[in-house]
Coordinates of C-alpha atoms in Angstrom, one line a residue:
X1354 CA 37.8 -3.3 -22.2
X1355 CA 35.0 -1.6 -20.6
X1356 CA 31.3 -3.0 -20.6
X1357 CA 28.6 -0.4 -21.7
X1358 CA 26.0 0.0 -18.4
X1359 CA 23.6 -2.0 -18.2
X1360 CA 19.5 -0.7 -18.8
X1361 CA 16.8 -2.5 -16.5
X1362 CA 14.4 -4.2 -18.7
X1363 CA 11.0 -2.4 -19.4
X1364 CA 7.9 -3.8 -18.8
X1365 CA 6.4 -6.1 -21.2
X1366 CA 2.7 -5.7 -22.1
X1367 CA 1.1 -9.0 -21.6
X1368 CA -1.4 -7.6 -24.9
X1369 CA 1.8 -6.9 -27.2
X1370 CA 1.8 -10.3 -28.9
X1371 CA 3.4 -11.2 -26.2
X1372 CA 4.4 -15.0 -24.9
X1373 CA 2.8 -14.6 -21.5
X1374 CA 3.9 -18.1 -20.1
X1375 CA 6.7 -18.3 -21.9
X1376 CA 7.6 -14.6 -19.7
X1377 CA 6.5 -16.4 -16.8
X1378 CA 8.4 -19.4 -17.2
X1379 CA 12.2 -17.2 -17.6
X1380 CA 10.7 -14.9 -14.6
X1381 CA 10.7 -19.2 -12.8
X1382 CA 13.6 -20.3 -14.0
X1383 CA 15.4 -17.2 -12.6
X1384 CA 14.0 -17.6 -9.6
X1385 CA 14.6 -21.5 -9.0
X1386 CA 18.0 -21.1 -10.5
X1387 CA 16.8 -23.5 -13.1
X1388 CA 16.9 -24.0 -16.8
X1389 CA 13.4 -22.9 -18.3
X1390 CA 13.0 -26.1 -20.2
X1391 CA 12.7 -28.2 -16.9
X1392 CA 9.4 -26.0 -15.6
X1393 CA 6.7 -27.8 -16.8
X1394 CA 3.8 -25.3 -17.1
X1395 CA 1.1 -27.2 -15.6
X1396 CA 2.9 -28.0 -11.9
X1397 CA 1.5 -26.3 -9.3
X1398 CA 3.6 -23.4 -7.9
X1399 CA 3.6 -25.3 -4.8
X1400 CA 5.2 -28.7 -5.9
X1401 CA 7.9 -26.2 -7.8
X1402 CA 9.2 -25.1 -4.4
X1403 CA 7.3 -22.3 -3.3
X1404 CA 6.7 -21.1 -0.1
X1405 CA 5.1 -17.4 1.0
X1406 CA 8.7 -15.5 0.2
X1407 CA 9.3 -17.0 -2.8
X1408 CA 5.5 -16.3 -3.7
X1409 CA 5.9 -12.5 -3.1
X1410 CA 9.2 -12.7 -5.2
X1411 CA 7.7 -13.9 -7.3
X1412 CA 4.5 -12.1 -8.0
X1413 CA 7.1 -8.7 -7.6
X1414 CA 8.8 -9.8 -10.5
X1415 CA 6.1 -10.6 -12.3
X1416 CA 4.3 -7.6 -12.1
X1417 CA 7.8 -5.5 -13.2
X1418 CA 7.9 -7.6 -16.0
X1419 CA 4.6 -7.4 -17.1
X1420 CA 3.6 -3.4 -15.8
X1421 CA 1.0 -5.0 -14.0
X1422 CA -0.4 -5.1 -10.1
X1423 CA -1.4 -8.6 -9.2
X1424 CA -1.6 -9.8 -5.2
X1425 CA 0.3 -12.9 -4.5
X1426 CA -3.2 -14.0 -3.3
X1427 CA -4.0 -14.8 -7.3
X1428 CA -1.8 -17.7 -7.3
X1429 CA -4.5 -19.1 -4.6
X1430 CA -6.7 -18.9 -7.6
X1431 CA -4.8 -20.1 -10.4
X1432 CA -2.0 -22.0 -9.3
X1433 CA 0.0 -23.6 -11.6
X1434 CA 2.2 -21.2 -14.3
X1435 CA -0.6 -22.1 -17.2
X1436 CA -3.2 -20.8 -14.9
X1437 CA -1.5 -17.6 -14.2
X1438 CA -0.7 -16.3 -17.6
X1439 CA -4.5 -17.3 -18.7
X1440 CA -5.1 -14.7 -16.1
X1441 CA -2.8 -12.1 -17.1
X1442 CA -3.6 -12.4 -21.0
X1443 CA -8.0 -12.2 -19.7
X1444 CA -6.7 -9.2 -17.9
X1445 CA -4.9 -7.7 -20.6
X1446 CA -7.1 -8.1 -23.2
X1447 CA -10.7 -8.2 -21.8
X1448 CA -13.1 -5.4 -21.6
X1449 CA -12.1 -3.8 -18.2
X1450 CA -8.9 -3.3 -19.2
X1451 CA -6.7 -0.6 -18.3
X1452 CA -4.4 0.8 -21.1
X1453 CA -2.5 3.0 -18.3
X1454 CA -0.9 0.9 -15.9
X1455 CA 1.7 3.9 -14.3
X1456 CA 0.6 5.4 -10.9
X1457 CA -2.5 5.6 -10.1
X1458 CA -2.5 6.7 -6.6
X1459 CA -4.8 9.8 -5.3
X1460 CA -4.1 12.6 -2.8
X1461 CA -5.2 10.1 -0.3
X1462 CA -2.8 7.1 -1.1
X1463 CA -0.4 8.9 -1.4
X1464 CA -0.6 10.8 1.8
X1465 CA -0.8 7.3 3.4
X1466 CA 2.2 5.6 1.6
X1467 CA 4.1 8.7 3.5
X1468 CA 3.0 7.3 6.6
X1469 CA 3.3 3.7 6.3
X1470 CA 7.2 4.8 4.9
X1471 CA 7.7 6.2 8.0
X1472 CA 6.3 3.4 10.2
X1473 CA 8.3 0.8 7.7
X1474 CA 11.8 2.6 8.3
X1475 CA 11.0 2.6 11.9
X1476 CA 10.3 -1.2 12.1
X1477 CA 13.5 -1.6 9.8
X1478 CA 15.8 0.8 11.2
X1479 CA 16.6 2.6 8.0
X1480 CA 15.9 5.7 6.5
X1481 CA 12.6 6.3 4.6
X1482 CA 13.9 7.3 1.6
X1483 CA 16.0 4.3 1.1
X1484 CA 12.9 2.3 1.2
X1485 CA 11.6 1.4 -2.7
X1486 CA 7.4 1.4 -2.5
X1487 CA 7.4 -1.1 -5.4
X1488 CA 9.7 -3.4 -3.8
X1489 CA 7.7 -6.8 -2.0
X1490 CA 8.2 -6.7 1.1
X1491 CA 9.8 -9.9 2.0
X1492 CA 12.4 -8.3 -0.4
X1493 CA 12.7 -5.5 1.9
X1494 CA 13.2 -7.7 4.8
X1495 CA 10.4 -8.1 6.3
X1496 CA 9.5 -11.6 7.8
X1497 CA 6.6 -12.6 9.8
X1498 CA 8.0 -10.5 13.0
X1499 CA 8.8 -7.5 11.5
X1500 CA 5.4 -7.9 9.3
X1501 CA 3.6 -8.5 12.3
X1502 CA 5.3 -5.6 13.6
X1503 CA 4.5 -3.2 10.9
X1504 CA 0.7 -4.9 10.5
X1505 CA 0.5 -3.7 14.2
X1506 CA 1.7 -0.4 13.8
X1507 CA -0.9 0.5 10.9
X1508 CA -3.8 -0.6 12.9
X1509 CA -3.0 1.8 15.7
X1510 CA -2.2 4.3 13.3
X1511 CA -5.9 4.2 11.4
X1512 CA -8.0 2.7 14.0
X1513 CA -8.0 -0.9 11.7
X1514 CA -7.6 -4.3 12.4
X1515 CA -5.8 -5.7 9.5
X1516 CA -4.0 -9.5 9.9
X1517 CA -0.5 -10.2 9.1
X1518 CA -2.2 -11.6 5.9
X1519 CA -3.3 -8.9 4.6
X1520 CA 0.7 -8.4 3.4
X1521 CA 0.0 -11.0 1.3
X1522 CA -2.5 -9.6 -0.9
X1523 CA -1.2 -5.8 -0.8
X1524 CA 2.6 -7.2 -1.1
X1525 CA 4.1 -3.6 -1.4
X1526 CA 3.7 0.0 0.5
X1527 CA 2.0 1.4 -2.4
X1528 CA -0.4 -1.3 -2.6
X1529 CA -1.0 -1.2 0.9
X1530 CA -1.6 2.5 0.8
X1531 CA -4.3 2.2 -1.4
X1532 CA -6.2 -0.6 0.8
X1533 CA -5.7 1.2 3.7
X1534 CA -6.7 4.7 1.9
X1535 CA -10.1 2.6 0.7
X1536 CA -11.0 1.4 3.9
X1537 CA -10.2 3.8 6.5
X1538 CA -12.9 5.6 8.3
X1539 CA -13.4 9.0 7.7
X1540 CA -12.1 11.7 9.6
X1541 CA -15.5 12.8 10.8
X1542 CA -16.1 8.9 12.0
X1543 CA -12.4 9.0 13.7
X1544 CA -13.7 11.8 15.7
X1545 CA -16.9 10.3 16.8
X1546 CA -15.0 7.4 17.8
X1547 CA -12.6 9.5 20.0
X1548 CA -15.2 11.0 21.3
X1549 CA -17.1 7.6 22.6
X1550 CA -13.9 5.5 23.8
X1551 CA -13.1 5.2 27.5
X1552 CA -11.0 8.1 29.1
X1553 CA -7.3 7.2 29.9
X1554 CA -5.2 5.2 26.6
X1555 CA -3.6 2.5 28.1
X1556 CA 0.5 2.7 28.5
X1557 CA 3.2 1.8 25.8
X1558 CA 4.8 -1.2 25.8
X1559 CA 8.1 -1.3 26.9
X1560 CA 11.2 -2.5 24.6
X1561 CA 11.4 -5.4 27.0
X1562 CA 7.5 -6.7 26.5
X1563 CA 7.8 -6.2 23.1
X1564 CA 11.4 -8.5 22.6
X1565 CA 9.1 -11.0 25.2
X1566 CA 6.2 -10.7 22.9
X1567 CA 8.6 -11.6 20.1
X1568 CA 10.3 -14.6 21.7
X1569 CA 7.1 -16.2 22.6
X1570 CA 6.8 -16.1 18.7
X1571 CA 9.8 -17.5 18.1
X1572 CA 9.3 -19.6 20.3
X1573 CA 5.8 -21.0 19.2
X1574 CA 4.3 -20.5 22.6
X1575 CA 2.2 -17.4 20.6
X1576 CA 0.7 -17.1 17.0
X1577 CA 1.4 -14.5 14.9
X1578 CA -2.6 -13.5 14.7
X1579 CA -2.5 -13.5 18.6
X1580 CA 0.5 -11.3 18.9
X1581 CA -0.5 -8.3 16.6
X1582 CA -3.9 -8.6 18.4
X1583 CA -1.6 -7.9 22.0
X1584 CA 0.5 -5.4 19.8
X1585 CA -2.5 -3.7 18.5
X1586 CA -4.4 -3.1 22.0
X1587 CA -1.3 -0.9 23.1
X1588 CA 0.4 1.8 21.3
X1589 CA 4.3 0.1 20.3

C-alpha cells in the first residue's frame, strides 16, 4: 500500500476566523513534544522551557503558520501564549494591516540577501543555494560562534556595527536583508568615508587567531559582544 505525498500546510490567516491561540498552542505542543491540553495559555514562554533556540523555533514556525513576519524580540513584549496571539489577531485585523503578506523585498534587499547568502554559506561551509532565506537561523545551524561570526562578517561588509543580538530580532536572511538594506549608508557616504579613513587596512586574521578568538569564547575568558568587536576591527 502506498501513501499519497504529503502537502506542507499553508499558511493560516490569523483574520480568517481563525483560533489564533488555539494555532499557537499545536505550534507549542509540537515543539515541547507535549500534548496541547497541558499548555496553559497564560505561562510565560519562559517557565514553559524556552531558551533563545527554542524562541527562534518558535517564532519561525509561527510566522509559516500564520504568513506573518514577527521578530522573536515580540515575545519580550508579550510573553506568555495569551499575550502573543492578542498581538497577532491586533495585527491582523487593525487598521495598518497588510492584506499581502508574500515578498515584499526591493531591488535593494534583495541585492543584500545575495550577499549575506554568500557570507552565510562561507561561515557554514555549504553551498549558497542550499541555504533556505525563510529558515531561523538557529535552524540553519547557527549558534552563538558562528552567529557571531556571520554578525562580524556583515559589519565589515557594510561599514555597520550590528551585535550578535541583532539575530534575534531579524531571525532569518531575508529579514536581515531588509535591516541591513534600511540602515546602510549610502554609497555616496561609503565613499566619503573611504576617503577620510587612515591609509593602510590593517592585516587579516589568520585561521589560527580566529580558532584562539573562538576558544577564548568557549572558554568564557571572552564575551560574545567583545569578540565580534575584535572580529569586526580586522577583515576575517
Amino acid at each position: 500500500m502506498t501513501s499519497e505525498p504529503r502537502t506542507p500546510p499553508q499558511p493560516v490567516p490569523a483574520a480568517a476566523g481563525t483560533d489564533v491561540l488555539a494555532g499557537l498552542t499545536d505550534v507549542l505542543a509540537e515543539l515541547l513534544e507535549i500534548e496541547p491540553d497541558r499548555i496553559d495559555p497564560r505561562q510565560p514562554f519562559h517557565v514553559l522551557g524556552f531558551d533563545s533556540i527554542l524562541t527562534a523555533e518558535f517564532v519561525a514556525a509561527v510566522n509559516a503558520r500564520f504568513g506573518i513576519r514577527l521578530a522573536a524580540a515580540v515575545l519580550y513584549d508579550h510573553p506568555t501564549p495569551a499575550a502573543l496571539a492578542d498581538r497577532i489577531e491586533a495585527d491582523a485585523t487593525g487598521p495598518g494591516a497588510r492584506a499581502d503578506t508574500g515578498e515584499q523585498d526591493g531591488p535593494a534587499a534583495a541585492a543584500v540577501l545575495a550577499e549575506l547568502r554568500a557570507h552565510l554559506a562561507r561561515i557554514l561551509h555549504c553551498d549558497p543555494h542550499e541555504i533556505d532565506a525563510r529558515e531561523a537561523f538557529p535552524l540553519l545551524g547557527l549558534d552563538s560562534i558562528l552567529g557571531a561570526q556571520f554578525v562580524a562578517a556583515v559589519n565589515s561588509a557594510y561599514g555597520l556595527r550590528e551585535r550578535p543580538v541583532t539575530l534575534y530580532d531579524h531571525p532569518d536572511l531575508t529579514a536581515m536583508a531588509e535591516h541591513i538594506a534600511a540602515v546602510r549608508a549610502p554609497a555616496s557616504d561609503a565613499a566619503a568615508r573611504t576617503a577620510t579613513a587612515p591609509p593602510g587596512p590593517r592585516a587579516a586574521l589568520t585561521p589560527d587567531e580566529v580558532n584562539a578568538l573562538l576558544d577564548a569564547v568557549r572558554d568564557d575568558m571572552l564575551s560574545v559582544d567583545e569578540a565580534v568587536t575584535l572580529l569586526s576591527s580586522r577583515p576575517v
